[in-house]
């Protein structure tokens, strides 16, 4: 339909928006954009780190995990980045950590290349992405959410234990839906906390469950 035809349709008396539960939306444009973005990321990683220096895992249509451990721990990578100014436009989750003073070389490498990746996607595709840096996938996903949109967050290992204790169970990947509700109900029965909101249980609460019971 032309723009004029769409305008007339919207202005007609019998026009009504479809009920969302009764229609199926098309994700084709979203899938196309996803493929373009992911291909750009793969090309960037190949150019910067080499094909054998990272592990790539696509998690969903708009989420992926990249393990840069070998590349970030490489002495040549660390030496190359150490002479550059530290990345300042990032959020340090956990607080109290100065990038220049307390961050090890592997953090400096990860921050430098992830910041460049984020900027490259914006400059070439006009799309914002958020990146979280941590020692495991769960924490990386959680800290990425702390910097949306178009942010860069890092969780230092020294702050990881304290950070994880405060994470809500429902925020963790794989703990949503029916399974998450079952976990919350189990926690409620064990902790007997007086009927509080089960959606507020944290990973620290899981540690309170007497598994030998």
PDB file of C-alpha atoms in Angstrom:
ATOM      1  CA  UNK A   1       0.000   0.000   0.000  1.00  0.00           C
ATOM      2  CA  UNK A   2       1.131   3.524  -0.725  1.00  0.00           C
ATOM      3  CA  UNK A   3       1.656   6.138   1.983  1.00  0.00           C
ATOM      4  CA  UNK A   4      -1.584   7.845   0.921  1.00  0.00           C
ATOM      5  CA  UNK A   5      -3.541   4.594   1.107  1.00  0.00           C
ATOM      6  CA  UNK A   6      -2.185   3.905   4.574  1.00  0.00           C
ATOM      7  CA  UNK A   7      -3.107   7.435   5.672  1.00  0.00           C
ATOM      8  CA  UNK A   8      -6.682   7.019   4.431  1.00  0.00           C
ATOM      9  CA  UNK A   9      -6.991   3.627   6.131  1.00  0.00           C
ATOM     10  CA  UNK A  10      -5.872   5.063   9.467  1.00  0.00           C
ATOM     11  CA  UNK A  11      -8.354   7.934   9.129  1.00  0.00           C
ATOM     12  CA  UNK A  12     -11.360   5.728   8.283  1.00  0.00           C
ATOM     13  CA  UNK A  13     -14.102   5.240  10.875  1.00  0.00           C
ATOM     14  CA  UNK A  14     -13.909   1.455  10.812  1.00  0.00           C
ATOM     15  CA  UNK A  15     -10.154   1.283  11.413  1.00  0.00           C
ATOM     16  CA  UNK A  16      -9.045  -0.564  14.524  1.00  0.00           C
ATOM     17  CA  UNK A  17      -5.695  -1.813  15.705  1.00  0.00           C
ATOM     18  CA  UNK A  18      -5.394  -5.605  15.687  1.00  0.00           C
ATOM     19  CA  UNK A  19      -5.465  -7.460  18.980  1.00  0.00           C
ATOM     20  CA  UNK A  20      -1.883  -8.484  19.643  1.00  0.00           C
ATOM     21  CA  UNK A  21      -2.798 -11.989  20.765  1.00  0.00           C
ATOM     22  CA  UNK A  22      -4.626 -12.575  17.475  1.00  0.00           C
ATOM     23  CA  UNK A  23      -1.840 -11.613  15.079  1.00  0.00           C
ATOM     24  CA  UNK A  24       1.614 -12.922  14.397  1.00  0.00           C
ATOM     25  CA  UNK A  25       4.281 -10.283  13.981  1.00  0.00           C
ATOM     26  CA  UNK A  26       7.037 -10.669  11.420  1.00  0.00           C
ATOM     27  CA  UNK A  27      10.619 -10.706  12.666  1.00  0.00           C
ATOM     28  CA  UNK A  28      12.189 -10.855   9.226  1.00  0.00           C
ATOM     29  CA  UNK A  29      13.612  -7.318   9.302  1.00  0.00           C
ATOM     30  CA  UNK A  30      14.891  -7.945  12.829  1.00  0.00           C
ATOM     31  CA  UNK A  31      16.524 -11.206  11.722  1.00  0.00           C
ATOM     32  CA  UNK A  32      18.132  -9.475   8.744  1.00  0.00           C
ATOM     33  CA  UNK A  33      19.540  -6.724  10.943  1.00  0.00           C
ATOM     34  CA  UNK A  34      20.743  -9.363  13.397  1.00  0.00           C
ATOM     35  CA  UNK A  35      22.689 -11.205  10.706  1.00  0.00           C
ATOM     36  CA  UNK A  36      24.321  -7.974   9.525  1.00  0.00           C
ATOM     37  CA  UNK A  37      25.369  -7.009  13.050  1.00  0.00           C
ATOM     38  CA  UNK A  38      26.686 -10.454  13.953  1.00  0.00           C
ATOM     39  CA  UNK A  39      28.650 -10.691  10.722  1.00  0.00           C
ATOM     40  CA  UNK A  40      30.207  -7.290  11.426  1.00  0.00           C
ATOM     41  CA  UNK A  41      31.180  -8.482  14.903  1.00  0.00           C
ATOM     42  CA  UNK A  42      32.745 -11.687  13.539  1.00  0.00           C
ATOM     43  CA  UNK A  43      34.719  -9.724  10.954  1.00  0.00           C
ATOM     44  CA  UNK A  44      35.944  -7.314  13.634  1.00  0.00           C
ATOM     45  CA  UNK A  45      37.034 -10.144  15.924  1.00  0.00           C
ATOM     46  CA  UNK A  46      38.794 -11.949  13.088  1.00  0.00           C
ATOM     47  CA  UNK A  47      40.712  -8.795  12.182  1.00  0.00           C
ATOM     48  CA  UNK A  48      41.623  -7.809  15.749  1.00  0.00           C
ATOM     49  CA  UNK A  49      42.249 -11.107  17.488  1.00  0.00           C
ATOM     50  CA  UNK A  50      42.648 -13.730  14.772  1.00  0.00           C
ATOM     51  CA  UNK A  51      40.213 -16.542  14.041  1.00  0.00           C
ATOM     52  CA  UNK A  52      41.717 -18.916  16.610  1.00  0.00           C
ATOM     53  CA  UNK A  53      41.885 -16.476  19.508  1.00  0.00           C
ATOM     54  CA  UNK A  54      38.249 -16.362  20.563  1.00  0.00           C
ATOM     55  CA  UNK A  55      35.184 -18.542  21.106  1.00  0.00           C
ATOM     56  CA  UNK A  56      31.925 -17.289  19.623  1.00  0.00           C
ATOM     57  CA  UNK A  57      28.508 -18.421  20.857  1.00  0.00           C
ATOM     58  CA  UNK A  58      25.280 -17.036  19.473  1.00  0.00           C
ATOM     59  CA  UNK A  59      22.659 -17.111  22.230  1.00  0.00           C
ATOM     60  CA  UNK A  60      19.613 -15.593  20.524  1.00  0.00           C
ATOM     61  CA  UNK A  61      18.524 -13.280  17.731  1.00  0.00           C
ATOM     62  CA  UNK A  62      20.044 -10.291  19.545  1.00  0.00           C
ATOM     63  CA  UNK A  63      22.531 -11.737  22.011  1.00  0.00           C
ATOM     64  CA  UNK A  64      25.897 -13.437  21.803  1.00  0.00           C
ATOM     65  CA  UNK A  65      28.785 -14.439  24.026  1.00  0.00           C
ATOM     66  CA  UNK A  66      32.449 -14.152  23.117  1.00  0.00           C
ATOM     67  CA  UNK A  67      35.278 -15.720  25.121  1.00  0.00           C
ATOM     68  CA  UNK A  68      38.407 -13.608  24.638  1.00  0.00           C
ATOM     69  CA  UNK A  69      40.351 -15.160  27.525  1.00  0.00           C
ATOM     70  CA  UNK A  70      43.329 -16.399  25.498  1.00  0.00           C
ATOM     71  CA  UNK A  71      43.626 -13.142  23.575  1.00  0.00           C
ATOM     72  CA  UNK A  72      43.253 -10.933  26.655  1.00  0.00           C
ATOM     73  CA  UNK A  73      45.815 -12.938  28.625  1.00  0.00           C
ATOM     74  CA  UNK A  74      48.337 -12.895  25.789  1.00  0.00           C
ATOM     75  CA  UNK A  75      51.420 -10.883  26.730  1.00  0.00           C
ATOM     76  CA  UNK A  76      51.600  -9.221  23.299  1.00  0.00           C
ATOM     77  CA  UNK A  77      47.980  -8.045  23.611  1.00  0.00           C
ATOM     78  CA  UNK A  78      48.627  -6.661  27.083  1.00  0.00           C
ATOM     79  CA  UNK A  79      51.802  -4.873  26.005  1.00  0.00           C
ATOM     80  CA  UNK A  80      50.034  -3.359  22.998  1.00  0.00           C
ATOM     81  CA  UNK A  81      47.236  -1.879  25.122  1.00  0.00           C
ATOM     82  CA  UNK A  82      49.208  -0.869  28.220  1.00  0.00           C
ATOM     83  CA  UNK A  83      50.703   2.143  26.468  1.00  0.00           C
ATOM     84  CA  UNK A  84      47.255   3.455  25.482  1.00  0.00           C
ATOM     85  CA  UNK A  85      45.058   5.637  27.705  1.00  0.00           C
ATOM     86  CA  UNK A  86      42.654   3.482  29.761  1.00  0.00           C
ATOM     87  CA  UNK A  87      39.027   3.329  28.669  1.00  0.00           C
ATOM     88  CA  UNK A  88      37.074   5.720  30.863  1.00  0.00           C
ATOM     89  CA  UNK A  89      33.607   5.662  29.314  1.00  0.00           C
ATOM     90  CA  UNK A  90      32.598   2.430  30.985  1.00  0.00           C
ATOM     91  CA  UNK A  91      30.674   1.447  34.082  1.00  0.00           C
ATOM     92  CA  UNK A  92      32.539  -0.507  36.743  1.00  0.00           C
ATOM     93  CA  UNK A  93      29.958  -2.724  38.434  1.00  0.00           C
ATOM     94  CA  UNK A  94      30.753  -3.219  42.089  1.00  0.00           C
ATOM     95  CA  UNK A  95      32.398   0.185  42.453  1.00  0.00           C
ATOM     96  CA  UNK A  96      35.592   1.173  44.178  1.00  0.00           C
ATOM     97  CA  UNK A  97      37.878   0.041  41.381  1.00  0.00           C
ATOM     98  CA  UNK A  98      40.010   2.479  39.437  1.00  0.00           C
ATOM     99  CA  UNK A  99      40.688   1.139  35.961  1.00  0.00           C
ATOM    100  CA  UNK A 100      44.197   2.512  35.652  1.00  0.00           C
ATOM    101  CA  UNK A 101      45.370   1.482  39.116  1.00  0.00           C
ATOM    102  CA  UNK A 102      43.609  -1.759  39.968  1.00  0.00           C
ATOM    103  CA  UNK A 103      42.658  -3.382  36.693  1.00  0.00           C
ATOM    104  CA  UNK A 104      44.957  -6.098  35.435  1.00  0.00           C
ATOM    105  CA  UNK A 105      46.218  -6.235  31.877  1.00  0.00           C
ATOM    106  CA  UNK A 106      43.491  -8.625  30.732  1.00  0.00           C
ATOM    107  CA  UNK A 107      40.807  -6.122  31.724  1.00  0.00           C
ATOM    108  CA  UNK A 108      42.578  -3.340  29.856  1.00  0.00           C
ATOM    109  CA  UNK A 109      42.689  -5.468  26.698  1.00  0.00           C
ATOM    110  CA  UNK A 110      39.031  -6.493  26.957  1.00  0.00           C
ATOM    111  CA  UNK A 111      37.870  -2.934  27.593  1.00  0.00           C
ATOM    112  CA  UNK A 112      39.903  -1.478  24.750  1.00  0.00           C
ATOM    113  CA  UNK A 113      38.713  -3.901  22.069  1.00  0.00           C
ATOM    114  CA  UNK A 114      35.108  -4.046  23.296  1.00  0.00           C
ATOM    115  CA  UNK A 115      34.898  -0.257  23.353  1.00  0.00           C
ATOM    116  CA  UNK A 116      36.208  -0.117  19.782  1.00  0.00           C
ATOM    117  CA  UNK A 117      33.694  -2.788  18.742  1.00  0.00           C
ATOM    118  CA  UNK A 118      30.802  -0.862  20.259  1.00  0.00           C
ATOM    119  CA  UNK A 119      31.857   2.331  18.499  1.00  0.00           C
ATOM    120  CA  UNK A 120      32.458   0.520  15.195  1.00  0.00           C
ATOM    121  CA  UNK A 121      28.918  -0.900  15.117  1.00  0.00           C
ATOM    122  CA  UNK A 122      27.476   2.536  15.814  1.00  0.00           C
ATOM    123  CA  UNK A 123      29.656   4.294  13.227  1.00  0.00           C
ATOM    124  CA  UNK A 124      29.114   1.794  10.406  1.00  0.00           C
ATOM    125  CA  UNK A 125      25.566   0.555  11.046  1.00  0.00           C
ATOM    126  CA  UNK A 126      24.042   3.277  13.212  1.00  0.00           C
ATOM    127  CA  UNK A 127      22.972   0.676  15.781  1.00  0.00           C
ATOM    128  CA  UNK A 128      23.735   0.766  19.496  1.00  0.00           C
ATOM    129  CA  UNK A 129      24.922  -2.345  21.297  1.00  0.00           C
ATOM    130  CA  UNK A 130      25.684  -2.911  24.966  1.00  0.00           C
ATOM    131  CA  UNK A 131      28.590  -5.021  26.175  1.00  0.00           C
ATOM    132  CA  UNK A 132      29.266  -6.630  29.534  1.00  0.00           C
ATOM    133  CA  UNK A 133      32.694  -7.942  30.539  1.00  0.00           C
ATOM    134  CA  UNK A 134      33.038 -10.573  33.269  1.00  0.00           C
ATOM    135  CA  UNK A 135      34.633 -13.931  34.025  1.00  0.00           C
ATOM    136  CA  UNK A 136      31.583 -15.995  33.056  1.00  0.00           C
ATOM    137  CA  UNK A 137      28.584 -15.756  30.737  1.00  0.00           C
ATOM    138  CA  UNK A 138      25.938 -15.251  33.407  1.00  0.00           C
ATOM    139  CA  UNK A 139      27.736 -12.288  34.959  1.00  0.00           C
ATOM    140  CA  UNK A 140      28.592 -10.810  31.560  1.00  0.00           C
ATOM    141  CA  UNK A 141      24.908 -10.867  30.562  1.00  0.00           C
ATOM    142  CA  UNK A 142      23.826  -9.299  33.843  1.00  0.00           C
ATOM    143  CA  UNK A 143      26.363  -6.464  33.789  1.00  0.00           C
ATOM    144  CA  UNK A 144      25.586  -5.715  30.133  1.00  0.00           C
ATOM    145  CA  UNK A 145      22.058  -4.882  31.253  1.00  0.00           C
ATOM    146  CA  UNK A 146      23.492  -2.290  33.632  1.00  0.00           C
ATOM    147  CA  UNK A 147      24.772  -0.142  30.773  1.00  0.00           C
ATOM    148  CA  UNK A 148      21.942  -0.163  28.239  1.00  0.00           C
ATOM    149  CA  UNK A 149      21.614   1.430  25.817  1.00  0.00           C
ATOM    150  CA  UNK A 150      24.984   1.740  24.074  1.00  0.00           C
ATOM    151  CA  UNK A 151      27.055   1.076  27.168  1.00  0.00           C
ATOM    152  CA  UNK A 152      30.120  -0.822  28.295  1.00  0.00           C
ATOM    153  CA  UNK A 153      30.176  -2.425  31.735  1.00  0.00           C
ATOM    154  CA  UNK A 154      32.810  -4.504  33.474  1.00  0.00           C
ATOM    155  CA  UNK A 155      32.596  -6.655  36.597  1.00  0.00           C
ATOM    156  CA  UNK A 156      36.020  -7.084  38.221  1.00  0.00           C
ATOM    157  CA  UNK A 157      36.652 -10.504  39.684  1.00  0.00           C
ATOM    158  CA  UNK A 158      37.231  -8.996  43.129  1.00  0.00           C
ATOM    159  CA  UNK A 159      33.663  -7.648  43.072  1.00  0.00           C
ATOM    160  CA  UNK A 160      32.021 -10.727  41.559  1.00  0.00           C
ATOM    161  CA  UNK A 161      31.045 -12.568  44.760  1.00  0.00           C
ATOM    162  CA  UNK A 162      29.341  -9.532  46.288  1.00  0.00           C
ATOM    163  CA  UNK A 163      27.605  -8.694  43.015  1.00  0.00           C
ATOM    164  CA  UNK A 164      26.239 -12.216  42.537  1.00  0.00           C
ATOM    165  CA  UNK A 165      24.789 -12.339  46.047  1.00  0.00           C
ATOM    166  CA  UNK A 166      22.474  -9.453  45.212  1.00  0.00           C
ATOM    167  CA  UNK A 167      21.283 -10.766  41.834  1.00  0.00           C
ATOM    168  CA  UNK A 168      17.622 -11.736  41.700  1.00  0.00           C
ATOM    169  CA  UNK A 169      17.026 -15.349  40.714  1.00  0.00           C
ATOM    170  CA  UNK A 170      14.496 -14.322  38.054  1.00  0.00           C
ATOM    171  CA  UNK A 171      17.202 -12.218  36.339  1.00  0.00           C
ATOM    172  CA  UNK A 172      19.391 -15.239  35.631  1.00  0.00           C
ATOM    173  CA  UNK A 173      19.249 -16.914  32.274  1.00  0.00           C
ATOM    174  CA  UNK A 174      17.247 -20.127  32.427  1.00  0.00           C
ATOM    175  CA  UNK A 175      15.403 -19.164  35.612  1.00  0.00           C
ATOM    176  CA  UNK A 176      12.378 -17.564  33.983  1.00  0.00           C
ATOM    177  CA  UNK A 177       8.892 -18.877  33.307  1.00  0.00           C
ATOM    178  CA  UNK A 178       7.582 -21.992  35.037  1.00  0.00           C
ATOM    179  CA  UNK A 179      11.002 -23.170  36.178  1.00  0.00           C
ATOM    180  CA  UNK A 180      11.725 -19.816  37.828  1.00  0.00           C
ATOM    181  CA  UNK A 181       8.385 -19.928  39.634  1.00  0.00           C
ATOM    182  CA  UNK A 182       9.144 -23.450  40.835  1.00  0.00           C
ATOM    183  CA  UNK A 183      12.546 -22.333  42.169  1.00  0.00           C
ATOM    184  CA  UNK A 184      10.910 -19.361  43.925  1.00  0.00           C
ATOM    185  CA  UNK A 185       8.289 -21.651  45.481  1.00  0.00           C
ATOM    186  CA  UNK A 186      11.016 -24.027  46.682  1.00  0.00           C
ATOM    187  CA  UNK A 187      12.959 -21.159  48.224  1.00  0.00           C
ATOM    188  CA  UNK A 188       9.813 -19.903  49.896  1.00  0.00           C
ATOM    189  CA  UNK A 189       9.094 -23.292  51.449  1.00  0.00           C
ATOM    190  CA  UNK A 190      12.629 -23.704  52.762  1.00  0.00           C
ATOM    191  CA  UNK A 191      13.233 -20.170  53.935  1.00  0.00           C
ATOM    192  CA  UNK A 192       9.753 -19.641  55.429  1.00  0.00           C
ATOM    193  CA  UNK A 193      10.231 -15.883  55.219  1.00  0.00           C
ATOM    194  CA  UNK A 194       6.728 -14.847  56.160  1.00  0.00           C
ATOM    195  CA  UNK A 195       5.193 -14.607  52.707  1.00  0.00           C
ATOM    196  CA  UNK A 196       7.425 -12.011  51.070  1.00  0.00           C
ATOM    197  CA  UNK A 197       7.502 -11.399  47.351  1.00  0.00           C
ATOM    198  CA  UNK A 198       8.931 -14.568  45.805  1.00  0.00           C
ATOM    199  CA  UNK A 199      10.135 -12.575  42.793  1.00  0.00           C
ATOM    200  CA  UNK A 200      12.686 -10.817  45.003  1.00  0.00           C
ATOM    201  CA  UNK A 201      14.685 -13.917  45.946  1.00  0.00           C
ATOM    202  CA  UNK A 202      18.381 -13.563  45.190  1.00  0.00           C
ATOM    203  CA  UNK A 203      21.201 -15.990  44.515  1.00  0.00           C
ATOM    204  CA  UNK A 204      22.291 -15.422  48.104  1.00  0.00           C
ATOM    205  CA  UNK A 205      18.971 -16.949  49.181  1.00  0.00           C
ATOM    206  CA  UNK A 206      19.769 -20.116  47.229  1.00  0.00           C
ATOM    207  CA  UNK A 207      22.888 -20.433  49.368  1.00  0.00           C
ATOM    208  CA  UNK A 208      20.699 -20.531  52.476  1.00  0.00           C
ATOM    209  CA  UNK A 209      18.847 -23.674  51.380  1.00  0.00           C
ATOM    210  CA  UNK A 210      19.956 -26.732  53.386  1.00  0.00           C
ATOM    211  CA  UNK A 211      20.470 -29.100  50.469  1.00  0.00           C
ATOM    212  CA  UNK A 212      21.186 -32.021  52.808  1.00  0.00           C
ATOM    213  CA  UNK A 213      17.668 -31.744  54.238  1.00  0.00           C
TER     214      UNK A 213
END
